[in-house]
XYZ file of C-alpha atoms in Angstrom:
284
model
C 61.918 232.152 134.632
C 60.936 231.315 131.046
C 59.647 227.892 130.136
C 61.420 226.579 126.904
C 59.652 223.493 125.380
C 61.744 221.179 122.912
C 60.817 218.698 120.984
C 61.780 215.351 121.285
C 63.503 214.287 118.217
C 61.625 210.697 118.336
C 58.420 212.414 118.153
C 59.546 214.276 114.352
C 60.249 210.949 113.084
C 56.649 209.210 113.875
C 55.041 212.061 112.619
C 56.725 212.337 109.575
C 56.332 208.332 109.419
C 52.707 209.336 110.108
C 52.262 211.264 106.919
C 49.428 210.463 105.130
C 50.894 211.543 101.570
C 53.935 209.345 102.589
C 51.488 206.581 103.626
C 49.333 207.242 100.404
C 52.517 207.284 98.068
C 54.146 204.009 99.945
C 50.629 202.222 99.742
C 50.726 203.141 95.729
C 54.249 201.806 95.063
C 53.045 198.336 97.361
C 49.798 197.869 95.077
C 51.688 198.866 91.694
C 54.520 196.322 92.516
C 51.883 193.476 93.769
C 50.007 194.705 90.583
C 53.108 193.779 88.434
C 54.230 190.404 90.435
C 50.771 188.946 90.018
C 49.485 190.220 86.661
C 49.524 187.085 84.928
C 47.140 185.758 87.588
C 44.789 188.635 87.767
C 44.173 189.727 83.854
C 40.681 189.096 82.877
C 42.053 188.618 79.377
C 44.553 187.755 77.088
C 45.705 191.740 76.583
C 46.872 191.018 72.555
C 43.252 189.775 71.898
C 41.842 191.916 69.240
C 38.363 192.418 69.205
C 37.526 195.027 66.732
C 33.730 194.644 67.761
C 34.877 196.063 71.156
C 36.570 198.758 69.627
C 37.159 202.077 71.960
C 34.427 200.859 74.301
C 33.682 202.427 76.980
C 33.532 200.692 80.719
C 31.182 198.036 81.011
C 30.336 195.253 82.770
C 32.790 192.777 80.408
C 35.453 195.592 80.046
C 35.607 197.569 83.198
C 37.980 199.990 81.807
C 36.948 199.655 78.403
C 39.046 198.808 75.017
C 41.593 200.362 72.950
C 41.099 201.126 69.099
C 41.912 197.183 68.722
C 39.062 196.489 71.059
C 41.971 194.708 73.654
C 41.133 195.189 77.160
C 42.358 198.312 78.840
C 42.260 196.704 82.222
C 44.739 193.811 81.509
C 47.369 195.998 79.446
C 47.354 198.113 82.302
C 48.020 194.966 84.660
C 50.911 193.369 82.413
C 51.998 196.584 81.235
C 52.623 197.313 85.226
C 55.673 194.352 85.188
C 57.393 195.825 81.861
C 57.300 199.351 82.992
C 58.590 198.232 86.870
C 61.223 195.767 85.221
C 62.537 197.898 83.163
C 63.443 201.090 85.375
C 64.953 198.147 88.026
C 67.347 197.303 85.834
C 68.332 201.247 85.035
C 68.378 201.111 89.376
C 70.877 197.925 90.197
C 73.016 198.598 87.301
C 73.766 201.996 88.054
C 73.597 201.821 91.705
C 76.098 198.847 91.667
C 78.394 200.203 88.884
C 77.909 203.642 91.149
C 78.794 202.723 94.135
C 82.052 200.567 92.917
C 83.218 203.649 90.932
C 82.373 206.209 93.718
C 83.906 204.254 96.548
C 87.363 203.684 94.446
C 87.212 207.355 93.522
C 86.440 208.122 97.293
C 88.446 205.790 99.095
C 91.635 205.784 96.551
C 92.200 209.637 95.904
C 94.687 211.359 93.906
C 94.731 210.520 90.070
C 92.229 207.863 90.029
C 89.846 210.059 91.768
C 90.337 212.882 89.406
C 90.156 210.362 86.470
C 86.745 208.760 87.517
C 85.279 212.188 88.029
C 86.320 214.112 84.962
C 85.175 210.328 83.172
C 81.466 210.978 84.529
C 81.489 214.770 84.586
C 81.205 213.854 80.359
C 78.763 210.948 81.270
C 76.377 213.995 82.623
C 77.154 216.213 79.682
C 75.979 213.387 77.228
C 71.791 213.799 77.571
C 70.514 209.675 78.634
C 67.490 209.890 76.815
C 70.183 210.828 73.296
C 72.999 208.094 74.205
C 69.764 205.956 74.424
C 68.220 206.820 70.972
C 71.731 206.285 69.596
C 71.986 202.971 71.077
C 68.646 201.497 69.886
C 69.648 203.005 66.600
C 72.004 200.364 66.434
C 70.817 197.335 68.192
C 66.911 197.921 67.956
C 64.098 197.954 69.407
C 63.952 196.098 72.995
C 63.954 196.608 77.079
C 67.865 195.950 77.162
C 69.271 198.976 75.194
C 67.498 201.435 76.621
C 68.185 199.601 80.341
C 71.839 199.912 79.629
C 71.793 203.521 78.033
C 69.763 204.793 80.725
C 72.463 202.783 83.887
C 74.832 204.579 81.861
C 73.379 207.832 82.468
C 72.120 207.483 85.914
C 75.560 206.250 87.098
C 76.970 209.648 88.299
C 74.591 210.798 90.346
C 75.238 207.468 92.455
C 79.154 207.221 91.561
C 79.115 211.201 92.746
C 77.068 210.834 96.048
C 79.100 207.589 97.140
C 82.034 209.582 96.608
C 81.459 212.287 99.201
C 79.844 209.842 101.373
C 83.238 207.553 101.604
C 85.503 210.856 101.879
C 83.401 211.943 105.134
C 83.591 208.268 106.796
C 87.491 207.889 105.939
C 87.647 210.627 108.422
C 86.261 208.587 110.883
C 88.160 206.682 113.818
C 86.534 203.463 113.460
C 88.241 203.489 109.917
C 91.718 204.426 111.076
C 91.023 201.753 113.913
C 90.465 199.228 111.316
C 93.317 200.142 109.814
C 95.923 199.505 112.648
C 94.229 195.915 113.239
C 95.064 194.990 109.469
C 92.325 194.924 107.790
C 92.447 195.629 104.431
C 90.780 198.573 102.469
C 88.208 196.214 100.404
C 87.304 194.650 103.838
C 86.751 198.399 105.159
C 85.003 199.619 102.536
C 82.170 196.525 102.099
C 82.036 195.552 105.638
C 82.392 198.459 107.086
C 81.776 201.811 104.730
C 79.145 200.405 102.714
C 76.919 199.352 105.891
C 76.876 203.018 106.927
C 76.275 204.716 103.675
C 74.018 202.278 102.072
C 70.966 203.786 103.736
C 71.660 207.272 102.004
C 72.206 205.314 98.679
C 68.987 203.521 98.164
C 67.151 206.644 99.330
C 68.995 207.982 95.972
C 67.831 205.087 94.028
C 64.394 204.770 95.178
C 64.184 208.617 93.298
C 66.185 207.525 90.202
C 63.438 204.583 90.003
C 60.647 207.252 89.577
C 62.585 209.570 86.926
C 64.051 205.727 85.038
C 60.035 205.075 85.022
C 59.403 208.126 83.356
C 62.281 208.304 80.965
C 61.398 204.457 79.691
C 57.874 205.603 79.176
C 58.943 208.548 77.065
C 60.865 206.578 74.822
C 57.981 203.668 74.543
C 55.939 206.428 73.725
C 58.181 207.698 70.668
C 58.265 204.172 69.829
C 61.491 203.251 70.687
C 61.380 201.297 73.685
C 59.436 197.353 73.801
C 57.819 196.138 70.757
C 54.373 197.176 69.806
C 52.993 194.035 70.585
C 54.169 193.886 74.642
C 51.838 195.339 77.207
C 53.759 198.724 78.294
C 52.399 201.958 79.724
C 54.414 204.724 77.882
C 53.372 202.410 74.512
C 49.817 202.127 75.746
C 49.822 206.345 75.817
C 51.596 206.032 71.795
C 48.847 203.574 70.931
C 46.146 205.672 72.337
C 46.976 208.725 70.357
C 44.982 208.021 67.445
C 41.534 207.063 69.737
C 42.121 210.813 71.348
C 41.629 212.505 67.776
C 38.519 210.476 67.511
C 37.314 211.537 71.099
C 38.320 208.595 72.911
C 41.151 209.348 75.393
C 40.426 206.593 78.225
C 42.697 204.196 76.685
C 45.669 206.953 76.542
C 44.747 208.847 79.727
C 44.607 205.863 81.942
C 48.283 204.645 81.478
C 49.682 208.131 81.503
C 47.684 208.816 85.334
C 49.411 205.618 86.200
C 53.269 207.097 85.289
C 52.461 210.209 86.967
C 50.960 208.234 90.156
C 53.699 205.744 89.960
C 56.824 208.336 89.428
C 55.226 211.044 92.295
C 54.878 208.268 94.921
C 58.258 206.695 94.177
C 60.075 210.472 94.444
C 57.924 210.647 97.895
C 59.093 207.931 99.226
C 62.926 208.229 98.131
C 62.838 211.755 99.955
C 60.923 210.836 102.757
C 63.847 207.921 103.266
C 66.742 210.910 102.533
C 65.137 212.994 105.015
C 64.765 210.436 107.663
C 68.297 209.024 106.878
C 69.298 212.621 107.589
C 68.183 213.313 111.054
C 69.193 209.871 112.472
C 72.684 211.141 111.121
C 72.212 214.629 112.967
């Protein structure tokens, strides 16, 4: 007789909980986010003050990460420019997760003509690039956080509207939702008291990786200038300002900010997947 050896499904979940890239990548989002919330509080200086005696200096003792070509402290631009580049990519996540999920569960729940009208409507959403529709839309009202927040929901809205869809089409085939249905209840009080519940898990997995690419996509267009004014702490405008002190040889006060995105968007994709993946075998 041959011995077969299984593995307890528990035991997959711990270790993967275990991880220590997942615990690396959920202890970076924690400090980036208690970074932003208390930035005011921890800045060792006002990070507009220009101090052109202090100009691309290196660490020190008074500047631990040194000074950009305006001789403002590196350190607290980083620190306040950790709450504009968190707030804004936020905003990109409720908006298009709420706006998602109402469109996708209508579409999903509904059927027929609606359904085919709300998908066709963001099959040209995804043909439309975000980062253009939100270049065109900062064309027109300006600089600021709140155009490119609403250009980019816009954008990010069908890859939530799409996976709530299929997600309400496989729990409609579902007895407790035909049970529901013989007692009365209505199909809003289905779908948010019951529906929603069940697929919300898989949903702000989702989110948690549009946060990361939102992130990066804000950053790019602070970097082209496009996104907060020059004067607001911001780490994709930090990386535009810095260009200049990278000709000269100086590339701390540009290399610093753009490490952060890349930290910042890896840990929040690790995370998101980590969540799908778990998400996925508690569904198995």
């Amino acid at each position: 007789m041959t011995a077969v050896l299984t593995r307890r499904p528990g035991l997959a979940k711990i270790r993967a909980a275990r991880s220590p890239l997942y615990l690396a990548c959920l202890g970076l989002v924690a400090l980036v986010t208690a970074a932003a919330l208390l930035a005011p509080w921890l800045v060792p200086y006002d990070p507009n003050a220009v101090d052109l005696g202090n100009a691309l200096a290196g660490p020190s003792a008074e500047h631990l990460l040194g000074a950009d070509a305006a001789g403002r402290d590196t350190l607290s631009r980083l620190l306040l420019g950790a709450r504009t580049s968190l707030l804004g990519p936020l905003g990109v996540v409720v908006f298009s997760t709420l706006a998602g999920i109402a469109v996708g569960m209508t579409a999903g729940w509904r059927g027929g003509w609606l359904d085919s009208a709300l998908s066709r409507s963001t099959e040209l959403v995804f043909a439309f690039p975000g980062m253009l529709l939100a270049i065109l839309i900062i064309s027109i009202y300006g600089e600021g956080l709140l155009a490119p927040v609403i250009a980019l929901s816009v954008a990010y809205l069908p890859y939530v509207s799409r996976l709530t869809r299929s997600l309400v089409l496989a729990e409609r085939r579902r007895p407790y939702v035909s049970a529901h249905q013989v007692q009365g209840h209505s199909a809003l009080q289905i779908c948010l008291c019951h529906i929603l519940p069940n697929i919300a898990p898989v949903v702000l997995a989702q989110s948690t990786i549009n946060f990361g690419y939102a992130l990066m996509d804000l950053a790019g267009l602070s970097f082209l200038g496009l996104g907060v004014p020059a004067l607001t702490p911001d780490w994709g405008r930090m990386v535009f300002d810095g260009q200049t002190a990278i000709q000269q040889g100086y590339p701390l006060s540009a290399v610093l900010p753009s490490v952060f995105i890349v930290l910042t968007v890896v840990a929040f994709n690790v995370v998101g997947e980590r969540w799908a993946d778990r998400v996925a075998r508690r569904d198995r």
